[in-house]
XYZ file of C-alpha atoms in Angstrom:
351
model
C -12.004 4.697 19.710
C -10.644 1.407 21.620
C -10.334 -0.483 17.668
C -8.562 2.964 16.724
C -5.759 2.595 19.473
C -5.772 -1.375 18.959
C -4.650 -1.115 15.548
C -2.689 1.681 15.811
C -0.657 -0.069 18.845
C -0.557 -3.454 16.754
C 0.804 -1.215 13.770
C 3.582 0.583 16.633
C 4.264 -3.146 17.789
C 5.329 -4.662 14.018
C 7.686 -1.423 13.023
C 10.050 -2.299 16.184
C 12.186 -5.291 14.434
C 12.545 -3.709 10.997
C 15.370 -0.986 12.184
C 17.527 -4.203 13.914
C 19.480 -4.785 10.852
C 23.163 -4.632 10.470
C 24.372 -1.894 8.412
C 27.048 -4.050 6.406
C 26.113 -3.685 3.004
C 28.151 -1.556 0.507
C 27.325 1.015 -2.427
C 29.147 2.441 -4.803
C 28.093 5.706 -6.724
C 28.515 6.766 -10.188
C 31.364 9.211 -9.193
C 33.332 6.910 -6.900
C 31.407 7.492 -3.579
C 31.694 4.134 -1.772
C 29.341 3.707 1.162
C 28.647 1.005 4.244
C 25.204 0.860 5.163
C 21.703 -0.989 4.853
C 19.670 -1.372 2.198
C 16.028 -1.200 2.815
C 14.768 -1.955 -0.825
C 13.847 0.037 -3.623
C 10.530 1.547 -5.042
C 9.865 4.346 -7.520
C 13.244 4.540 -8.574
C 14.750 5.892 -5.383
C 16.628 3.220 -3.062
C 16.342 3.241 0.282
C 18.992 3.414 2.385
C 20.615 3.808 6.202
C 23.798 5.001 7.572
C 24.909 4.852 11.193
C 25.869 8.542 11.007
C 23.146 9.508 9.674
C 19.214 10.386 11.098
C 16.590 8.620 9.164
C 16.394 6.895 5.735
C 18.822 8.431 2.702
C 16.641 8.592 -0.551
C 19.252 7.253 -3.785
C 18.352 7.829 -7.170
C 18.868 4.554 -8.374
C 20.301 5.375 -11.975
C 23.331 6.791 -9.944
C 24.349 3.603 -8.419
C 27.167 1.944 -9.804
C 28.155 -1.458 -7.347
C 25.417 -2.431 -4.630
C 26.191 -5.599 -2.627
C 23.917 -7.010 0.357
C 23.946 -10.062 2.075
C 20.220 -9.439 3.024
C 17.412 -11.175 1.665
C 15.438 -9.035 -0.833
C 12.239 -10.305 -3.449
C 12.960 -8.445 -6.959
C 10.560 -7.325 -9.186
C 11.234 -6.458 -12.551
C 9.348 -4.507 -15.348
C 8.164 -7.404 -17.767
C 6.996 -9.419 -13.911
C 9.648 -11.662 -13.201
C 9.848 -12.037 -9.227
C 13.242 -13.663 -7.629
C 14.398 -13.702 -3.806
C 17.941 -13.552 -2.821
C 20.757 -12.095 -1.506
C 22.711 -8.772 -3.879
C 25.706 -8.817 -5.803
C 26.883 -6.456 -8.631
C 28.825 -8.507 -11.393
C 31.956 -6.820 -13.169
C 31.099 -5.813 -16.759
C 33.255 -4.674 -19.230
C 33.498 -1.381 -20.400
C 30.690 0.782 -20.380
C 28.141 -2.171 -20.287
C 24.584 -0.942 -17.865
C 25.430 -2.582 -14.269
C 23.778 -5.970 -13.732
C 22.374 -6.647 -10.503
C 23.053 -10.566 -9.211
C 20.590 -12.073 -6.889
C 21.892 -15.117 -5.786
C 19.528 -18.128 -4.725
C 22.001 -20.346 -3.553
C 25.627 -20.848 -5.425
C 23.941 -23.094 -7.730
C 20.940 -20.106 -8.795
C 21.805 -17.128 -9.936
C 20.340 -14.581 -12.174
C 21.732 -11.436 -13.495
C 19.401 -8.431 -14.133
C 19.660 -5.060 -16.230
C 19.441 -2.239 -13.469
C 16.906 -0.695 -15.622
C 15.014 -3.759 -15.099
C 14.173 -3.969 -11.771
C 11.394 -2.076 -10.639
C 10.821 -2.892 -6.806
C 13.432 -4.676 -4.529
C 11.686 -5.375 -1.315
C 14.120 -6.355 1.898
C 12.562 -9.609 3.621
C 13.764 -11.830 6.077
C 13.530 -15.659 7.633
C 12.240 -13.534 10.662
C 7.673 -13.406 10.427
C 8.160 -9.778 11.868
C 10.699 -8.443 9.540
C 8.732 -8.822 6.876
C 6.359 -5.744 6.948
C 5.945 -2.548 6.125
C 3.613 0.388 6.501
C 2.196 3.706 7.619
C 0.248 5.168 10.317
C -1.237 8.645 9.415
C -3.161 11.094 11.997
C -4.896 14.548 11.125
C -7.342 17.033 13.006
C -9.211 20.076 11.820
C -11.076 22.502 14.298
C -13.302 25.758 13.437
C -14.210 28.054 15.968
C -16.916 29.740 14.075
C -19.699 26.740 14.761
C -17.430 24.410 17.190
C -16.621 21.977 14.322
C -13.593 19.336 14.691
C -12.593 16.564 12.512
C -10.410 13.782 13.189
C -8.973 11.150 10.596
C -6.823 7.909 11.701
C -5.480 5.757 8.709
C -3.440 2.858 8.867
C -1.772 0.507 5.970
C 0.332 -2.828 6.332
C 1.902 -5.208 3.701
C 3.481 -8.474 3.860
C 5.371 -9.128 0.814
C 6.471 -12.715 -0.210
C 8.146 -13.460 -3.475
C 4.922 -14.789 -5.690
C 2.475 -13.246 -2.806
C 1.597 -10.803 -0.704
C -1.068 -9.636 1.949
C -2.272 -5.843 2.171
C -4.900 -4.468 5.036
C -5.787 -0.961 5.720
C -7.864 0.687 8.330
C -9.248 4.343 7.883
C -11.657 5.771 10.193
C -13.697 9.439 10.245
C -15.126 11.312 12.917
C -16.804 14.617 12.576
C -18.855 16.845 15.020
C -20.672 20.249 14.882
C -22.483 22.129 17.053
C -26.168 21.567 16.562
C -25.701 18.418 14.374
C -25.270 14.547 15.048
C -22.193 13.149 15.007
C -21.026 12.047 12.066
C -18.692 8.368 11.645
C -16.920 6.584 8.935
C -15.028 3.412 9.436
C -13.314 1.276 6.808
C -11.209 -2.162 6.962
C -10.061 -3.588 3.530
C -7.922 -6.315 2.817
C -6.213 -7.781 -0.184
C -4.116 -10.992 -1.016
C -2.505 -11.380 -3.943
C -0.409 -14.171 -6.110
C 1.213 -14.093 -9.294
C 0.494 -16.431 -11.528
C 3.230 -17.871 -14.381
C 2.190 -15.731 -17.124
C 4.566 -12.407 -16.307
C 1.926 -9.393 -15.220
C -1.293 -11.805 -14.299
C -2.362 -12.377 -11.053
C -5.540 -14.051 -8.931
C -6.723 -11.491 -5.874
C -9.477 -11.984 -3.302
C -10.776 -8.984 -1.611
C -12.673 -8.420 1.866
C -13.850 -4.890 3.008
C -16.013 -3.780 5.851
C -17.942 0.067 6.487
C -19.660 1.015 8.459
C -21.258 4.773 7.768
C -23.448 6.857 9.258
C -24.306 9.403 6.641
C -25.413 6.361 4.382
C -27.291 4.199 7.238
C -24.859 1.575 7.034
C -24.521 -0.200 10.209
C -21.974 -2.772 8.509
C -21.663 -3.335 5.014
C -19.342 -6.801 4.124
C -18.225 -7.205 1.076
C -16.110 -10.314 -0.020
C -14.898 -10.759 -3.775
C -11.723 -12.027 -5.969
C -11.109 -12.542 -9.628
C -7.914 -12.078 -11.950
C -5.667 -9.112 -12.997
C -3.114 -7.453 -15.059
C -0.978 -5.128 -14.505
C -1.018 -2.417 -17.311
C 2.090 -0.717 -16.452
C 4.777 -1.388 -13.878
C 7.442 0.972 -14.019
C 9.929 2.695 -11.725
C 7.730 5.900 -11.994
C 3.761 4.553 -12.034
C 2.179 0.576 -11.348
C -0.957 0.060 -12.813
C -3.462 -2.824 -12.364
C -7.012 -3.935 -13.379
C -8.603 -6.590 -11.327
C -12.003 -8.521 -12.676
C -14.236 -10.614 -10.680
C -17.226 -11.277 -9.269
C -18.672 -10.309 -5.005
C -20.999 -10.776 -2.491
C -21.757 -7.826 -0.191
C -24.368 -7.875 2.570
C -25.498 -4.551 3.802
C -26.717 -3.795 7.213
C -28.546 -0.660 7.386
C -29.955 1.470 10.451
C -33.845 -0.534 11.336
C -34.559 2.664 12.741
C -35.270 4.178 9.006
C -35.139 0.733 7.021
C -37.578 -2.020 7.990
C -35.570 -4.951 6.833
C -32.338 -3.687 8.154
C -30.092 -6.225 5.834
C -29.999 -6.394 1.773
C -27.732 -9.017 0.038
C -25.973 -8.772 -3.189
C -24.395 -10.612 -5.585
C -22.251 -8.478 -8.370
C -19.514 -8.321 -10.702
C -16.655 -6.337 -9.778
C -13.734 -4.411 -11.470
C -10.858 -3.271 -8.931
C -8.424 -0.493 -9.925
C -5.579 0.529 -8.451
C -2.692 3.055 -9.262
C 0.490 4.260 -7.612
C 2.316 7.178 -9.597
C 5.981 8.920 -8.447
C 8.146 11.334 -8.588
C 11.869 10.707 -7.018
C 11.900 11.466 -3.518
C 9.406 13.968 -3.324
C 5.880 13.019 -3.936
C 3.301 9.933 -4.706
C -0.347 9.183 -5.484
C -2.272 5.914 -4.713
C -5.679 5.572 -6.472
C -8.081 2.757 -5.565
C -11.886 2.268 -7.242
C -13.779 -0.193 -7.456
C -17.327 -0.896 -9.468
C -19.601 -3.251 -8.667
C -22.601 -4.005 -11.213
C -25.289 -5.899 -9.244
C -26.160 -9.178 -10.634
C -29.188 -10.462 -8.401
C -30.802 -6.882 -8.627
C -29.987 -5.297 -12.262
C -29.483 -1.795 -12.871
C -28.361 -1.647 -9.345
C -24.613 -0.293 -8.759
C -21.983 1.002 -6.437
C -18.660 2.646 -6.313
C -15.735 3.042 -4.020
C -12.891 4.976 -4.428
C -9.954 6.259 -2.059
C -7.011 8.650 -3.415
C -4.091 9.921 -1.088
C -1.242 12.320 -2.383
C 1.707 12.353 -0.112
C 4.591 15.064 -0.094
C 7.728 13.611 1.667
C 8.965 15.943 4.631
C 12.153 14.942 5.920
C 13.153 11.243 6.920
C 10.252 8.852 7.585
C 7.296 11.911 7.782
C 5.240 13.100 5.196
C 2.162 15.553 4.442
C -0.583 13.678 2.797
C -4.362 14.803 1.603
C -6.588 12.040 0.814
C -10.290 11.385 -0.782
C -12.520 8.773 -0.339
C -16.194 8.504 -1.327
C -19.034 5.291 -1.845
C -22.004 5.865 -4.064
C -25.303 3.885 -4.590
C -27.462 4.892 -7.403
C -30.529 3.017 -5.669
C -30.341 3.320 -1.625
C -33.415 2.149 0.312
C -36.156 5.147 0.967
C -34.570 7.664 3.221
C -31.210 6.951 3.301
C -28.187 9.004 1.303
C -27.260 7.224 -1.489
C -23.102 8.530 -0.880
C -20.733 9.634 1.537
C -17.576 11.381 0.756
C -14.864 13.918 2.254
C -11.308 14.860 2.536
C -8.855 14.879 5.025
C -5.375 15.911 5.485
C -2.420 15.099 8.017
C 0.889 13.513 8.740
C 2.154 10.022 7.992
C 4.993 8.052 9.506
C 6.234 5.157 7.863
C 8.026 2.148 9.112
C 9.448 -0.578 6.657
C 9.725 0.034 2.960
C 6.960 2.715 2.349
């Protein structure tokens, strides 16, 4: 429970600088609207938004704006992979031309961009702190009937850089019953990522520890990398494919497993998929496969899933999935562990 708090405080701690901005930017709607505030980025078509009158983030459909202008630092993404970091200007264009979207370097680099281009706009900052974003999502379930209660804690936190970026997240499961054990499920994953020149490749090492109880697994360490493509990157779904090779060193229970540690060295293909719908609703899918090399025929699988259903401002509904399977545990032992859970998320950042 004390690593639970810890990274939920440390989580708490890194949200505080990213609402200090000044709300000077301007944008200008299709029908005339013309609006001070601050731009917080966009992501699945829907920019993000803050007014000082106004509670919370403002969701934009981003077809509808007309003029955006920000003196903030943002890293834009667009659909063919293209990355560029700058500050915002909307260039005049004559008659009923799509609007362009300047990001300006310094007065000597500028680049001009289709609107229907850009895919992601991420605001970033010469300020370490104001560079994150994130969620922290709680959920409980209790039955009377046989004195059963469930608690789930997840956490997620990205730094984003223009040709980089680091990703962590920390889920954790706790169930109890009358009559039965205790039953845990902890999970720390982390991801870095760089782009390389070719538009859509990119190199990614990967690091994950679990620890699970319904599986034996005292700590299981897996460390891995390999290259990528993204197979669609829209302003509606991002899709990537990561191949690669891992090590992962297992730790299981000595009480029921005499040699208590198994090593492994596998391939590994790593999936991951983010789909949208303005506004409303979004699904992230991770799996991963991992073919063992030193012991053939040998093979496990990961996967989480969370589908989130916005609220109001910063709070959303989510239900998530997550399951590992191996099709040759030692004697004894379960060879998967999966479940659901369901709760609230608040997010802090772009998220």
């Amino acid at each position: 429970m004390n690593t639970r708090i810890f990274i939920l405080s440390f989580l708490l701690v890194l949200a505080v600088p990213l609402f200090a901005r000044d709300k000077t930017d301007v944008m200008v709607m299709n029908n005339g609207d013309r609006l001070t505030c601050e731009v917080k980025g966009l992501d699945a078509g829907v920019l993000y938004v803050s007014l000082d009158y106004v509670d919370g983030t403002v969701l934009v459909d981003w077809s509808k704006v007309a003029h955006l202008e920000s003196k903030q630092l943002f890293v834009v993404k667009t659909d063919e992979g293209s990355v560029y970091t700058g500050t915002l200007k909307t260039p005049e264009t004559a008659g009923a031309r799509p609007m362009m979207i300047r990001v300006v370097k310094t007065s000597e680099q500028e680049v001009d961009i289709n609107q229907s281009q850009i895919v992601r706009m991420i605001a970033t900052s010469d300020k370490f702190w104001q560079r994150f974003s994130g969620e922290v999502s709680f959920g409980t379930i209790y039955s009377k009937g046989n004195q059963s209660t469930q608690y789930s804690l997840g956490a997620q936190t990205a730094y984003i850089r223009e040709r980089w970026n680091v990703q962590t997240s920390f889920d954790s499961n706790l169930s109890s019953s009358t009559d039965a054990s205790v039953s845990t499920r902890n999970s720390l994953n982390v991801r870095a990522l760089h782009l390389l020149p070719w538009n859509d490749w990119f190199y990614s090492g990967l690091g994950g520890f679990l620890q699970s109880s319904e599986q034996g697994i005292t700590l299981q360490s897996t460390l891995g990398g390999g290259v990528g493509r993204y197979l669609k990157n829209t302003d509606r779904a991002s899709i990537s494919v990561l191949a690669g090779a891992a090590w992962q060193e297992t730790h299981y229970d000595q009480s029921i497993v005499s040699q208590g540690r198994q090593n492994m060295a596998a391939a590994i293909i790593y999936t991951e998929a983010r789909l949208f719908k303005f506004s409303k609703t979004n699904l992230n899918l991770i799996a991963a496969i991992l073919p063992a090399v030193s012991d053939p025929g040998r093979i496990r699988f990961n996967t989480n899933a969370s589908y989130y259903i916005k609220l109001f401002s910063n709070l959303k509904w989510n239900i998530s999935f997550y399951g590992n399977w191996d099709n040759r545990p030692p004697p004894g032992l379960s060879g998967s562990d999966y479940g659901t859970s369901s709760g609230l998320s608040w997010t802090f950042g772009l998220k």
